XYZ file of C-alpha atoms in Angstrom:
62
model
C 0.000 0.000 0.000
C 1.327 3.461 -0.807
C 2.372 5.896 1.872
C -0.455 8.305 0.996
C -3.096 5.580 1.288
C -1.696 4.542 4.667
C -1.958 8.153 5.834
C -5.543 8.481 4.569
C -6.514 5.219 6.226
C -4.945 6.203 9.554
C -6.611 9.627 9.539
C -10.049 8.290 8.637
C -9.855 5.586 11.314
C -8.867 8.175 13.896
C -11.695 10.513 12.876
C -14.305 7.875 13.631
C -12.455 6.644 16.693
C -11.825 3.083 15.596
C -8.053 3.054 15.581
C -7.727 -0.141 17.535
C -5.163 -0.664 20.221
C -2.680 2.058 21.049
C 0.211 -0.070 19.804
C -1.487 -0.475 16.420
C -2.049 3.265 16.129
C 1.571 3.973 17.041
C 2.716 1.473 14.430
C 0.641 3.150 11.719
C 1.979 6.560 12.692
C 5.567 5.314 12.604
C 5.056 3.758 9.155
C 3.656 6.920 7.604
C 5.353 9.768 9.442
C 3.830 12.741 11.198
C 3.918 15.345 8.396
C 1.861 13.344 5.872
C -0.657 12.577 8.624
C -1.012 16.259 9.468
C -1.420 17.189 5.804
C -4.059 14.537 5.173
C -5.888 15.445 8.385
C -6.027 19.132 7.423
C -7.334 18.215 3.977
C -10.029 15.944 5.429
C -11.108 18.633 7.902
C -11.292 21.161 5.059
C -13.477 18.779 3.042
C -15.716 18.206 6.059
C -16.185 21.933 6.693
C -16.861 22.715 3.027
C -19.320 19.825 2.871
C -21.188 21.029 5.949
C -21.361 24.596 4.642
C -22.630 23.346 1.278
C -25.236 21.172 2.989
C -26.404 24.084 5.170
C -26.752 26.358 2.148
C -28.678 23.663 0.270
C -31.055 23.082 3.170
C -31.544 26.823 3.742
C -32.322 27.307 0.059
C -29.806 30.029 -0.665
């Protein structure tokens, strides 16, 4: 699996809180590195915020 996909997988698992045991989470972090995890996490948060704003505008009808 590529490094980017490992980072995406680790971030998505952590967002929903199903990372498993602490040792497993530490292993995933060590495999990927901290900077790619931070970058992917910021991107996912940005997508979440934009999605929520878009949904709110759609529901409000503006």
